[in-house]
mmCIF file of C-alpha atoms and ligand atoms in Angstrom:
data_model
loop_
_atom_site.group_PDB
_atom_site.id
_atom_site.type_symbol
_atom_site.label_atom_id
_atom_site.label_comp_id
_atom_site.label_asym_id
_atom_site.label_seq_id
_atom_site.Cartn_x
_atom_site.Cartn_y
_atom_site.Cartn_z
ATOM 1 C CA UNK A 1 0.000 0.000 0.000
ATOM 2 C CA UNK A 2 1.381 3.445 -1.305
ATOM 3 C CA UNK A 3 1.086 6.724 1.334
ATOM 4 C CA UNK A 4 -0.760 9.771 -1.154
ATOM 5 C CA UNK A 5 -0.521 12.605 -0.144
ATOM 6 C CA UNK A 6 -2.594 15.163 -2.741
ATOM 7 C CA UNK A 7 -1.777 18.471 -3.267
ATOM 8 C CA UNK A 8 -4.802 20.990 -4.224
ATOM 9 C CA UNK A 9 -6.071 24.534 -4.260
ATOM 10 C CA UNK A 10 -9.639 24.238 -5.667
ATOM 11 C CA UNK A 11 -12.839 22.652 -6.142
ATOM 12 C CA UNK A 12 -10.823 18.955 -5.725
ATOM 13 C CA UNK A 13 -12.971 16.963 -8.084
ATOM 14 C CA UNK A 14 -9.777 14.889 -9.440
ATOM 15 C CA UNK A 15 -8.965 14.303 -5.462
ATOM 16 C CA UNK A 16 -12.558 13.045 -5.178
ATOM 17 C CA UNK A 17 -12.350 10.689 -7.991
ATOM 18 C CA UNK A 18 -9.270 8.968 -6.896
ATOM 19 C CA UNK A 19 -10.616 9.035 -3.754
ATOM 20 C CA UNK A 20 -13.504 6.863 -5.091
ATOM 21 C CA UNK A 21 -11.251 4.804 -7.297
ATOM 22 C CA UNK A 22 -9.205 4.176 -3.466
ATOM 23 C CA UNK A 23 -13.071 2.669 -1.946
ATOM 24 C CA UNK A 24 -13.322 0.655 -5.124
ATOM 25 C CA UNK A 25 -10.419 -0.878 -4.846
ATOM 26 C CA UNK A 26 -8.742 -0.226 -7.760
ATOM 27 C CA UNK A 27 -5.891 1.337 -6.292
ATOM 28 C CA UNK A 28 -3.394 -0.008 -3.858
ATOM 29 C CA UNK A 29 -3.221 3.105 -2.153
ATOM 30 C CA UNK A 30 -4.594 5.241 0.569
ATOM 31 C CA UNK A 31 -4.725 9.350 0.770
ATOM 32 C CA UNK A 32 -3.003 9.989 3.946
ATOM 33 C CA UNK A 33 -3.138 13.793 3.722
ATOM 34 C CA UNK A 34 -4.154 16.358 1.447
ATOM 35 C CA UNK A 35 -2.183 19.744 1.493
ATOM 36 C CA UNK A 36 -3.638 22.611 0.661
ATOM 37 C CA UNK A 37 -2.268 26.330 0.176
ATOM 38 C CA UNK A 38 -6.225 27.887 0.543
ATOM 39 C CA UNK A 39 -8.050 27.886 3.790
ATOM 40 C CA UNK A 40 -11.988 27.994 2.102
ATOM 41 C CA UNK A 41 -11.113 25.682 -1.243
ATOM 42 C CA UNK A 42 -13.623 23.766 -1.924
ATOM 43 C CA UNK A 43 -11.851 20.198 -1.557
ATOM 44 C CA UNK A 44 -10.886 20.722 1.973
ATOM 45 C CA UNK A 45 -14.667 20.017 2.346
ATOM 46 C CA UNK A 46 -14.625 16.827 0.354
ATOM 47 C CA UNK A 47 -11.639 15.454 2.149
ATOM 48 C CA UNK A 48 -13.915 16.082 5.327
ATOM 49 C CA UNK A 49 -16.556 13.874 3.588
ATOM 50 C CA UNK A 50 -13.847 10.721 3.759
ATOM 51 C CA UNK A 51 -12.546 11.382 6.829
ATOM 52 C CA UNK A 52 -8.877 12.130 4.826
ATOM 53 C CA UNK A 53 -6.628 14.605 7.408
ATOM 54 C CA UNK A 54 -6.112 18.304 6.084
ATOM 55 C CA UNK A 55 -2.968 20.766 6.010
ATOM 56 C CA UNK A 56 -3.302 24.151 5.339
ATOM 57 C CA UNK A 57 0.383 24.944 4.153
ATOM 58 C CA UNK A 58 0.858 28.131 2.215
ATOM 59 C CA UNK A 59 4.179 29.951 1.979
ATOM 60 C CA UNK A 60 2.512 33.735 2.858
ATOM 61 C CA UNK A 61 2.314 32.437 6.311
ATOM 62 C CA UNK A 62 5.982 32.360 7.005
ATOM 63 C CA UNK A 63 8.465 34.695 7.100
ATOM 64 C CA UNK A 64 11.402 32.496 5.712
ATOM 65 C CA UNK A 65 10.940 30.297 2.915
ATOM 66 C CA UNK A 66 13.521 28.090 3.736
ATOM 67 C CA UNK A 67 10.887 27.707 6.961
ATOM 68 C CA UNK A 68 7.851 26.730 4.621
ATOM 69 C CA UNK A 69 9.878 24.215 2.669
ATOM 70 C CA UNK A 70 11.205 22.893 5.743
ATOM 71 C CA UNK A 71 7.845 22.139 7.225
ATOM 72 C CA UNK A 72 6.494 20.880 3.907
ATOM 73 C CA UNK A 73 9.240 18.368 3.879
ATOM 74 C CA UNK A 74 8.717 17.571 7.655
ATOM 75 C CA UNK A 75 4.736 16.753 7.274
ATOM 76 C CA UNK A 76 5.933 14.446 4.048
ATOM 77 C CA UNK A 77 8.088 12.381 5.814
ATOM 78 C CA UNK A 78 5.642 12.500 8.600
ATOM 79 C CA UNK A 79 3.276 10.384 6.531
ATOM 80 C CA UNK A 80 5.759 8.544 5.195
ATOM 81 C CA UNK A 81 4.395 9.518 1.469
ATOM 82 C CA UNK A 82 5.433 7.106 -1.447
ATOM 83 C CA UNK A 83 3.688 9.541 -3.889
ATOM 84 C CA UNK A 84 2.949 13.108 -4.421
ATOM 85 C CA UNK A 85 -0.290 13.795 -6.739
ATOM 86 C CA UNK A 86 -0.785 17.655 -7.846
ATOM 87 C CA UNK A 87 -4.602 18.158 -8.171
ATOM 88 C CA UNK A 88 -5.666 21.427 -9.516
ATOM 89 C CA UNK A 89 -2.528 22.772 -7.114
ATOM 90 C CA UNK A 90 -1.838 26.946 -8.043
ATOM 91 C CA UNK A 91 1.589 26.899 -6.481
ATOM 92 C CA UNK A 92 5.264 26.143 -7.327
ATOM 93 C CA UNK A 93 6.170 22.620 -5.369
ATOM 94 C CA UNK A 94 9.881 23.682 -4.202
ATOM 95 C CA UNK A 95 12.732 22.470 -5.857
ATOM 96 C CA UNK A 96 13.785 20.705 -2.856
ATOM 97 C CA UNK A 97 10.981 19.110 -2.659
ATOM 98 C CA UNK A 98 10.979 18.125 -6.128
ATOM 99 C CA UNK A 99 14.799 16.640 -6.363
ATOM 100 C CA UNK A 100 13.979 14.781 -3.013
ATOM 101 C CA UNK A 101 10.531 12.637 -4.692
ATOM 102 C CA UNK A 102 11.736 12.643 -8.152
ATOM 103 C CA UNK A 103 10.069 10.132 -9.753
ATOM 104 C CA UNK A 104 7.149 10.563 -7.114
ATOM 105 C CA UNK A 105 5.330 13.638 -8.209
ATOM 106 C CA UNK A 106 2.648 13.684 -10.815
ATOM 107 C CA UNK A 107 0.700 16.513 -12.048
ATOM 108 C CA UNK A 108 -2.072 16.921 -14.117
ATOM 109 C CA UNK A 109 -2.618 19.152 -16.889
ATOM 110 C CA UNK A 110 -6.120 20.015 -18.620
ATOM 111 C CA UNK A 111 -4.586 20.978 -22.095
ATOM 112 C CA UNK A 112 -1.689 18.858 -24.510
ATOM 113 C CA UNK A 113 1.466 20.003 -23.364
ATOM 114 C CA UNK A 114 3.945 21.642 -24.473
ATOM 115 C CA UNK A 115 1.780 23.850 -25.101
ATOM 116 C CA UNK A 116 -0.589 25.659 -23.349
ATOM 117 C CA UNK A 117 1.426 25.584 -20.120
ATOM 118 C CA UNK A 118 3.222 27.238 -17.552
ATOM 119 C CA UNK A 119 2.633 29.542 -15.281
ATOM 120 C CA UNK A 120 -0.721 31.412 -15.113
ATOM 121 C CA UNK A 121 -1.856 28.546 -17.302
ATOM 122 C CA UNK A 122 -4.684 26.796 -15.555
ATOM 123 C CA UNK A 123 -8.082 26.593 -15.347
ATOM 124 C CA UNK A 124 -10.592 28.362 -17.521
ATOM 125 C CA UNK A 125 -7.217 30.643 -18.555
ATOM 126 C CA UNK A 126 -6.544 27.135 -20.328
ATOM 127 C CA UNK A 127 -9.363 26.532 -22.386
ATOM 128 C CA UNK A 128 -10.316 30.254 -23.381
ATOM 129 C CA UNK A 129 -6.223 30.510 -24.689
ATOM 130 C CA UNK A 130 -6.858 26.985 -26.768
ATOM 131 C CA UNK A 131 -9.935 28.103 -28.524
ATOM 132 C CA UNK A 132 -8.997 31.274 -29.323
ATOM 133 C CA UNK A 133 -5.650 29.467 -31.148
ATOM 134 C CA UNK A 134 -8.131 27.614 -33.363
ATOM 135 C CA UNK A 135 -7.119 24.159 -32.720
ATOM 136 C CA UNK A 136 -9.297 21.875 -33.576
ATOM 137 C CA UNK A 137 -8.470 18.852 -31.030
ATOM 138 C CA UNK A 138 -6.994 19.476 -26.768
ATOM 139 C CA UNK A 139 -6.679 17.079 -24.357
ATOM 140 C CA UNK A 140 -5.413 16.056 -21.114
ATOM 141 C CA UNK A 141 -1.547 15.854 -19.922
ATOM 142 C CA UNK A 142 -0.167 13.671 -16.965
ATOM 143 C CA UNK A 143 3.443 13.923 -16.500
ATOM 144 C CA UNK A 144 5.995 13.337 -13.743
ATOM 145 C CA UNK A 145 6.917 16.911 -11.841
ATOM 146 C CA UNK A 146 10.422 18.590 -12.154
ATOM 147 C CA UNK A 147 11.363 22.315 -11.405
ATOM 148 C CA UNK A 148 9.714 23.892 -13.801
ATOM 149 C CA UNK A 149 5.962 24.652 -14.426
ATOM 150 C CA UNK A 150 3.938 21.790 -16.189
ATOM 151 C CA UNK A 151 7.345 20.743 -17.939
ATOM 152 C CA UNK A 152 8.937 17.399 -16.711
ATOM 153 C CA UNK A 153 8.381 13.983 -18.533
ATOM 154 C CA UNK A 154 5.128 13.121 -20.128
ATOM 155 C CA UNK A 155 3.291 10.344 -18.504
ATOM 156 C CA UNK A 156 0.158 10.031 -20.744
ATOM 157 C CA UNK A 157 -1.750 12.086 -23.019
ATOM 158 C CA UNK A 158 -5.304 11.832 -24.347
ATOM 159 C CA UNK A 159 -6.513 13.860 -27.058
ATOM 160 C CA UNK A 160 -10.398 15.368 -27.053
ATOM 161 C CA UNK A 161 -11.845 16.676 -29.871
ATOM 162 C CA UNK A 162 -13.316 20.165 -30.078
ATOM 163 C CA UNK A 163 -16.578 20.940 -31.483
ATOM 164 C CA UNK A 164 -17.012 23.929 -33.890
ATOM 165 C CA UNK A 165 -19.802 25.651 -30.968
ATOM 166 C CA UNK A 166 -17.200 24.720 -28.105
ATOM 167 C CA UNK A 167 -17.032 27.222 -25.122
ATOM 168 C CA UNK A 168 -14.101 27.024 -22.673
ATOM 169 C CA UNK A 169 -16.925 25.238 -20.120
ATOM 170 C CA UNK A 170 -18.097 22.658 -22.481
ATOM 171 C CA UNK A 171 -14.571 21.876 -23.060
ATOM 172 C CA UNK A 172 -13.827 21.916 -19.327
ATOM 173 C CA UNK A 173 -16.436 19.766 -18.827
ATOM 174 C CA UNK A 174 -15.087 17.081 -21.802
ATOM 175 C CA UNK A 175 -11.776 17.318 -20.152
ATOM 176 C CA UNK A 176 -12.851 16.790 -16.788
ATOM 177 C CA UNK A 177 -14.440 13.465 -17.842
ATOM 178 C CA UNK A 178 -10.994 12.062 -18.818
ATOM 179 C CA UNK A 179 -9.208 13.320 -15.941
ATOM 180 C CA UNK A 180 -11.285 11.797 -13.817
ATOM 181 C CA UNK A 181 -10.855 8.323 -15.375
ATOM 182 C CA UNK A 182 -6.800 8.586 -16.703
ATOM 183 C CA UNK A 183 -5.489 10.124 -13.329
ATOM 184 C CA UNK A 184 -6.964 7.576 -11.372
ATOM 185 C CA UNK A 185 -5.707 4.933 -14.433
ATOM 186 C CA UNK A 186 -2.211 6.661 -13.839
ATOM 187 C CA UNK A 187 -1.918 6.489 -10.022
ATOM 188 C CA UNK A 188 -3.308 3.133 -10.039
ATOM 189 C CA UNK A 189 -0.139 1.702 -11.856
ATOM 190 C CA UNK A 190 2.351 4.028 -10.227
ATOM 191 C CA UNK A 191 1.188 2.248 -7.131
ATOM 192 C CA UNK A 192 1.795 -1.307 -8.599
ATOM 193 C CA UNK A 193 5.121 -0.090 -9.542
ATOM 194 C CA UNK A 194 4.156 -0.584 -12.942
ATOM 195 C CA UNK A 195 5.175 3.203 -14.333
ATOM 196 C CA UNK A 196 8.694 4.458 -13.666
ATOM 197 C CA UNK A 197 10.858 6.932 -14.492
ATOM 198 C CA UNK A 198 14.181 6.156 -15.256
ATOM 199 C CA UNK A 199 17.853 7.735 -14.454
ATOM 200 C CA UNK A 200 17.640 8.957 -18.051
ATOM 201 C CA UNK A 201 14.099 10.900 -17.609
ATOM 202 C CA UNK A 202 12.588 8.186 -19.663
ATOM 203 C CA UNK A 203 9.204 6.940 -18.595
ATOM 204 C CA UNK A 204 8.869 3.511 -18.806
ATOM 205 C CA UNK A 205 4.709 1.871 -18.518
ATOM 206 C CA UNK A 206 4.395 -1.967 -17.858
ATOM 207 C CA UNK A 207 1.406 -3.708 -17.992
HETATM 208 C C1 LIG B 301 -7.885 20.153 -13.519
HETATM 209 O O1 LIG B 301 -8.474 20.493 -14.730
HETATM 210 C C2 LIG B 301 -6.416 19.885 -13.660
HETATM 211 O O2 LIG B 301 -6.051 19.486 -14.935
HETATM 212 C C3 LIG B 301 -5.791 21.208 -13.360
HETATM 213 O O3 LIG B 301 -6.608 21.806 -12.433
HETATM 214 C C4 LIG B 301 -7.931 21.307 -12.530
HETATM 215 C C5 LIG B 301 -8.358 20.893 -11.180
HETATM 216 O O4 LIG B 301 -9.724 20.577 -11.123
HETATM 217 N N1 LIG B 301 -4.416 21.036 -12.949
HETATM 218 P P1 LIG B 301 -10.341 19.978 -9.822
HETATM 219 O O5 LIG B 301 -10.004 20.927 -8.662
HETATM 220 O O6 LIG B 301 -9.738 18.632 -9.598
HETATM 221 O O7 LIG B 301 -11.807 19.919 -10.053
#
């Protein structure tokens, strides 16, 4: 059994579906804390629902930085975490933090990356930047976590096609429905030891 421990700022419906693929069974895994940088986000109150412990952990509340990293790394080894998900998280995950888990943080990504990433690059921002570029197909982006923004080595990708009346909240809808089934999909195997990243940044997926 792998320790989770989510990371999220927001409205947590990614958190809530792995949480559900967890009571299913599917995954050999159990969400032993979720961090999150916003006191009144909405998935604080679904992690309530399933009884799953809460930190509030945002940088702005200490005076040192070297103080918030310190503590972040502190609560992770607390809970002994084996994997680091980003759900819908708005802040930069330390580099320390980062180099320490390589291999052990995932992030999602509601658009195909390379493009359509970085910083300032999430939510609705997403979708209303992809339609406006014309493109005629977006998707979904799960990838492994390094120091910079939505950059390090692509997991999985699923492409969605976009209609010729598509609004950025039809699309966020569309993409919603795969995240909700490939994250927990991704997790799931990362659990079983069957996705890896190797020395060489190469992902490698067994089945
Ligand atoms: C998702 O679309 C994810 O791709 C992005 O942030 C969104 C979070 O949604 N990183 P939710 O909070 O899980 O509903």
């Amino acid at each position: 059994m792998k320790n989770i421990v989510v990371f999220a700022s927001g409205s947590g419906s990614n958190f809530e579906a792995i949480q559900k693929s967890i009571l299913e069974g599917e995954i050999k895994g159990k969400i032993v804390l979720l961090i999150c940088n916003k006191r009144d986000a909405y998935v604080i109150k679904r992690a309530e629902k399933y009884k799953i412990p809460v930190k509030i952990l945002s940088e702005k509340e200490f005076e040192q930085y070297d103080d918030y990293v310190n503590e972040l790394i502190e609560t992770l080894e607390e809970y002994k975490t084996d994997l680091i998900v980003l759900a819908g998280y708005l802040r930069k995950v330390p580099d320390k933090v980062v180099k320490r888990y390589k291999g052990k943080i995932i992030n999602i990504h509601p658009a195909l990356l390379p493009e359509f990433g970085g910083k300032g690059m999430y939510g609705m921002n997403v979708h209303r930047k992809v339609l406006e570029s014309g493109k005629k197909v977006s998707g979904v982006t799960i990838h492994f976590v390094d120091e910079e923004y939505d950059h390090g080595p692509i997991i999985v990708q699923e492409k969605v096609k976009i209609d010729e009346d598509e609004t950025p909240e039809s699309l966020a809808e569309k993409i919603h429905k795969i995240e909700h089934r490939l994250y927990p999909w991704v997790i799931k195997k990362l659990c079983e030891d069957k996705i890896k990243l190797t020395e060489k940044n190469e992902v490698k997926i067994y089945d």
